[in-house]
XYZ file of C-alpha atoms in Angstrom:
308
model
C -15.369 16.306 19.261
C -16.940 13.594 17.386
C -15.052 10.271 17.078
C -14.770 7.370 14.199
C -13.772 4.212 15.106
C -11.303 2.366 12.911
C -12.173 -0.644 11.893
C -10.248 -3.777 12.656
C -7.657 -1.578 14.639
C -9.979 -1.607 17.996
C -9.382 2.573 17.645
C -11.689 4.943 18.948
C -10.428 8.623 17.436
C -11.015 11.875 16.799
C -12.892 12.914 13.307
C -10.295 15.753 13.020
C -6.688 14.847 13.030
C -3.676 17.620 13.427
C -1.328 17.370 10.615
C 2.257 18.369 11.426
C 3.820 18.382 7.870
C 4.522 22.543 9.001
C 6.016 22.415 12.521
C 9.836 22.044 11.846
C 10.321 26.129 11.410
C 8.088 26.554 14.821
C 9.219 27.353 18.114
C 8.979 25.303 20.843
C 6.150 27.085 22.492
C 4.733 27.238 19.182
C 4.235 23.846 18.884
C 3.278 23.410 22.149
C 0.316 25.852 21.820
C -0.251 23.959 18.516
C -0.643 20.880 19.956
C -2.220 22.319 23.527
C -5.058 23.949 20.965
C -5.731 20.356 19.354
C -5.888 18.410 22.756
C -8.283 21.141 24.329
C -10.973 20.985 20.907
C -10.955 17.308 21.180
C -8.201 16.408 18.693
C -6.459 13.270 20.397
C -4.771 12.006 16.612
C -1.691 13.472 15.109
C -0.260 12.835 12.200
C 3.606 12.385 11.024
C 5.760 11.561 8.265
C 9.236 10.128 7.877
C 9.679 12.762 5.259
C 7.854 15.810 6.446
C 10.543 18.585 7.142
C 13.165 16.345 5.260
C 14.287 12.606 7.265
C 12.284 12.503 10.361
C 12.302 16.470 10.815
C 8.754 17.653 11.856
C 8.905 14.274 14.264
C 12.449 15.656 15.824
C 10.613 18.830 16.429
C 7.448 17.031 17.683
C 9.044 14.858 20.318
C 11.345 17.693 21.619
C 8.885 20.548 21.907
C 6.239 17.911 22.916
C 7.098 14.812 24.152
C 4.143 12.698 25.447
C 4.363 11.109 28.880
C 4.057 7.573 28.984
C 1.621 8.014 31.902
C -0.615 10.022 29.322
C 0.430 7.775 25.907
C -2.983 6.316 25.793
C -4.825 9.474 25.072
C -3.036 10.405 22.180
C -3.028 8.338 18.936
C 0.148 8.904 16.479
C 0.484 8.043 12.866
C 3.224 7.976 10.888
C 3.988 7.867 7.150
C 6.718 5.657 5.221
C 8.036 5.333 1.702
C 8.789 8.417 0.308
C 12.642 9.147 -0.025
C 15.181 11.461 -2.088
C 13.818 10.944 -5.807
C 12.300 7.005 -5.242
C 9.771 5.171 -3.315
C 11.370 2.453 -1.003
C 8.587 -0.282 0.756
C 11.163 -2.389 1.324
C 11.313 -4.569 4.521
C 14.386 -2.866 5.690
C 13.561 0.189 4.407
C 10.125 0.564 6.291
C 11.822 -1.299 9.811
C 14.446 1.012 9.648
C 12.530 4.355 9.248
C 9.814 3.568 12.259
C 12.822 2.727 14.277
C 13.785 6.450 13.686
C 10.357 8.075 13.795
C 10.235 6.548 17.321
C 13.403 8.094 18.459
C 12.409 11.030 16.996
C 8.834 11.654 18.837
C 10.492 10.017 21.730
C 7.700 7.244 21.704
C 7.642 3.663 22.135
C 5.316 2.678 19.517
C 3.073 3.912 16.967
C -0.529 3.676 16.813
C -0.797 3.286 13.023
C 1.918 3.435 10.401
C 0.816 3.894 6.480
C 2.385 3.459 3.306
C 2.630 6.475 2.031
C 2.849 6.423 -1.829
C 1.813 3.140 -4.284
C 5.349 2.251 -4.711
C 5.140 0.072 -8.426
C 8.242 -2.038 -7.189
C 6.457 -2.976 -4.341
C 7.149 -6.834 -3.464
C 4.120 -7.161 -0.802
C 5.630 -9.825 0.588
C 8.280 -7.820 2.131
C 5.571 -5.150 3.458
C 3.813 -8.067 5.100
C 7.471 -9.055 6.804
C 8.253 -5.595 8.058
C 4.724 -5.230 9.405
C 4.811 -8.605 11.192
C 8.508 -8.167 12.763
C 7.150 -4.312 13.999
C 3.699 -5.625 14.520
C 5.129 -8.546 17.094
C 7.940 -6.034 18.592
C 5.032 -4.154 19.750
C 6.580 -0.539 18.044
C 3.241 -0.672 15.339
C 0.253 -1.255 16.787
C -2.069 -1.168 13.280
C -1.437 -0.363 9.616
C -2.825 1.609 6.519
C -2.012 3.242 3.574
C -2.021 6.770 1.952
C -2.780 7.711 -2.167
C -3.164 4.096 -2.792
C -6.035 2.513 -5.475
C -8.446 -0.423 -4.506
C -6.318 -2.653 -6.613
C -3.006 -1.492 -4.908
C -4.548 -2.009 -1.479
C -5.767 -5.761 -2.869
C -2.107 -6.701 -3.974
C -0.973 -5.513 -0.098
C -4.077 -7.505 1.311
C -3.382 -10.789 -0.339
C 0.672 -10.809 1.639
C -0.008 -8.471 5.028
C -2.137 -9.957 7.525
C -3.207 -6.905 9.543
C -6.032 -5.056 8.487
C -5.357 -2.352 6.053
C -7.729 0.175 8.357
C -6.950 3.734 7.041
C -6.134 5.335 3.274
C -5.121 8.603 3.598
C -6.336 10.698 0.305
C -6.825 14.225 -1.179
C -9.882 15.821 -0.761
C -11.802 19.047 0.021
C -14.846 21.100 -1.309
C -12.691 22.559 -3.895
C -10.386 19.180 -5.010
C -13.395 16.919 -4.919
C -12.771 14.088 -7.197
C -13.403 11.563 -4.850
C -17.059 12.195 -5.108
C -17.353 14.464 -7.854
C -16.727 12.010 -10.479
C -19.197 9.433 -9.046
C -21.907 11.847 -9.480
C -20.602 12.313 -13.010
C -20.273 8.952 -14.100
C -21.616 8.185 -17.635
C -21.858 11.762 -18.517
C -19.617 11.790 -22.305
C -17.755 14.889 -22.995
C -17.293 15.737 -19.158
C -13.856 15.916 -17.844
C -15.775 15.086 -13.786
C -16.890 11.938 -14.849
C -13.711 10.850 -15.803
C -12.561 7.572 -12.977
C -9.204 8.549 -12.114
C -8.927 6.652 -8.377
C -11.061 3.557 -9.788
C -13.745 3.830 -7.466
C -11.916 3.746 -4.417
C -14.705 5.693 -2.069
C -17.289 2.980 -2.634
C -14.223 0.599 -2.435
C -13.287 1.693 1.231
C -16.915 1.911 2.103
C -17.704 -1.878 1.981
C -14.366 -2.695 3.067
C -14.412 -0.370 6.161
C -11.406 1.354 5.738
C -11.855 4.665 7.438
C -10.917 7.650 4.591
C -8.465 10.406 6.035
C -8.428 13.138 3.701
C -5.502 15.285 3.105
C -5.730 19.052 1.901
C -8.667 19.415 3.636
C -9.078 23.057 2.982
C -6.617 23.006 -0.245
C -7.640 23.748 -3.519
C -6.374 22.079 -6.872
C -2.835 22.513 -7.493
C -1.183 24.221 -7.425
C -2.586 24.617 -4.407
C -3.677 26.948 -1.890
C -6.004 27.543 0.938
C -9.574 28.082 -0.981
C -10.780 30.321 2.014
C -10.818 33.858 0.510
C -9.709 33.195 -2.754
C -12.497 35.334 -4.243
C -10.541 35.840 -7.421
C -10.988 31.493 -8.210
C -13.357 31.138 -6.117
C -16.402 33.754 -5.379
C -19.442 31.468 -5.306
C -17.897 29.188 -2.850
C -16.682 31.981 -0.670
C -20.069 33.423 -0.464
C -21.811 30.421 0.276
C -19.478 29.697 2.528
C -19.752 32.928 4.346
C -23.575 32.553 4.181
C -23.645 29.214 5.875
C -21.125 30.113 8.320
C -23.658 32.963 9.304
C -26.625 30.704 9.315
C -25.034 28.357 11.501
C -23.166 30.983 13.617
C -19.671 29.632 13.028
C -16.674 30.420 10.286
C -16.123 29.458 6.936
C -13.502 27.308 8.075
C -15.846 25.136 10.424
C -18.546 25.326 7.050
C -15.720 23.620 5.236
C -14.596 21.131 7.553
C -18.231 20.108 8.415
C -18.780 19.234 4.256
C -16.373 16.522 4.837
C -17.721 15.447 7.888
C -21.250 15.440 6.281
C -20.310 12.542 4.070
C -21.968 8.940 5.329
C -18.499 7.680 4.856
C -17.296 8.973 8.554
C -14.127 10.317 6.886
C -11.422 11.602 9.151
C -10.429 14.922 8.476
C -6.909 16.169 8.473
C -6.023 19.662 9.419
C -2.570 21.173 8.748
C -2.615 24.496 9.665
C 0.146 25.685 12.174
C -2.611 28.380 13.168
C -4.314 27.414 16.315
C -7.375 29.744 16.119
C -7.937 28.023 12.327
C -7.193 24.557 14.175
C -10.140 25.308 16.645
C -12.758 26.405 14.013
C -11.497 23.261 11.667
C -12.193 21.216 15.289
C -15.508 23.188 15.549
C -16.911 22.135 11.727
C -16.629 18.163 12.883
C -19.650 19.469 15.206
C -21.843 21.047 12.256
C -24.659 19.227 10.720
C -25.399 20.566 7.259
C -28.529 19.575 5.494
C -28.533 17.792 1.516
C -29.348 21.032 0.068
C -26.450 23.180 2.139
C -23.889 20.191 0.997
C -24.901 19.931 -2.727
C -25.178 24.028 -2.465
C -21.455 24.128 -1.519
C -20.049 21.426 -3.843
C -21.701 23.216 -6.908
C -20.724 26.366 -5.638
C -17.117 24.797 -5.867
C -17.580 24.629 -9.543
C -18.264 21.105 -9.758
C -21.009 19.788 -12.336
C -24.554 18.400 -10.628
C -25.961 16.558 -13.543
């Protein structure tokens, strides 16, 4: 498994990361296979929510089906997400202090590697993020911080209060829901919907600021969603090329679409969320793939997206 370094955090990780959004209907052993599949294809990051499977659900299920021995804590790297609650946002100090304080009792942890904001809250006072990152920065339960969905402008307002390094932003992208790059090769073009800005140049943003992309929906398409592998009916020119690549490089579509992501020079980290663990180990396989200019820009206008 190839591994990205994050920036600022002193993190060496895995390029794919196992999101667990899915587990809470799983079995123990499920999970356990889940998560036994990730570790054995070189997957040492997983990735949490305070909201995924309603309050600190998917974590419960995490930490009992898998707890991680502290003897073995330092070869795993958990995230976890904070902000989103029943119908609001909440960044608030005590909001954010009070929800890691659960996610650890619910994975059973000590501390988290990295903790993100998860949604651009407007009524954000940054000031109180930087407090709640300090206190859980200095009680050693945090150990760096990011952010998920947010603009470069939303992650300057953070910047000017928190004084950790903002080293992650978690956003949505695939072959299929390709905005993040699509519209950059768009720009200037009138009359075309692609070249429209709509995250403000927040790629080329992260880029010079080294904060280390993890994209979300990995293998989704548009909403309302969906996983774009076989859906000949929207998709037929990506599936074939897909299926052609695969072949030429004597993997699965899956790993074809994985390695796209990886391709990009901006050493994104790529988030998986399958509860499959055959599809996790051809998603860990793609991270190895090296496709060529021509196979990438083959594959994103295959996608349907406009090369000028």
């Amino acid at each position: 498994m190839e591994t990205v370094e994050l920036a600022g955090a002193g993190m060496v990780v895995s390029r794919v990361v196992l999101g667990l959004m899915r587990i809470q209907k799983l079995s123990d052993g499920e999970i356990r296979e889940l998560v036994g599949a990730a570790r054995d294809a070189g997957v040492t990051m997983f990735d949490h929510a305070d909201i995924y499977g309603g309050p600190h659900g998917c974590e419960q299920r995490y930490g009992e089906a898998q707890p991680v021995p502290s003897s073995e804590r330092d070869q795993v790297t958990i995230q976890s997400k904070v902000g989103i609650r029943a119908g609001f946002f909440d960044s608030s100090r005590e909001h954010i202090v009070s929800s890691v304080e659960q996610s650890l009792a619910a994975l059973r942890t000590d501390y988290l590697d990295l903790l993100l904001i998860h949604r651009p809250d407007t009524l954000v006072e940054p000031d109180e993020v930087a407090a709640a990152f300090d206190e859980l920065h200095a009680g050693g339960k945090v150990a760096a911080f990011g952010v998920s969905n947010h603009t470069p402008a939303q992650l300057e307002l953070l910047a000017r209060s928190v004084r950790q390094p903002l080293v992650v932003n978690q956003l949505q992208f695939s072959v299929a829901n390709a905005a993040l790059v699509a519209q950059g090769l768009a720009a200037n073009i009138t009359g075309l919907d692609q070249s429209a800005d709509r995250d403000l140049g927040v790629l080329d943003y992260s880029r010079l600021k080294d904060i280390t992309i993890q994209t979300w929906g990995s293998l989704q398409k548009p909403p309302p969603g969906g996983v774009f592998l076989g859906d000949r009916e929207n998709y037929p020119d990506l599936n074939d090329a897909l299926d052609q690549l695969a072949h030429d490089h004597g993997t699965t579509p899956t790993a074809i679409a994985v390695a796209w992501i990886a391709r990009h020079p901006g050493r994104m980290q790529i988030v998986v969320g399958t509860t499959n663990p055959a599809r996790l180990r051809e998603a860990a396989a793609g991270a190895t793939v090296d496709l060529t200019r021509e196979e990438w820009y083959r594959l994103f206008t295959a996608a349907g997206h406009t090369l000028p």
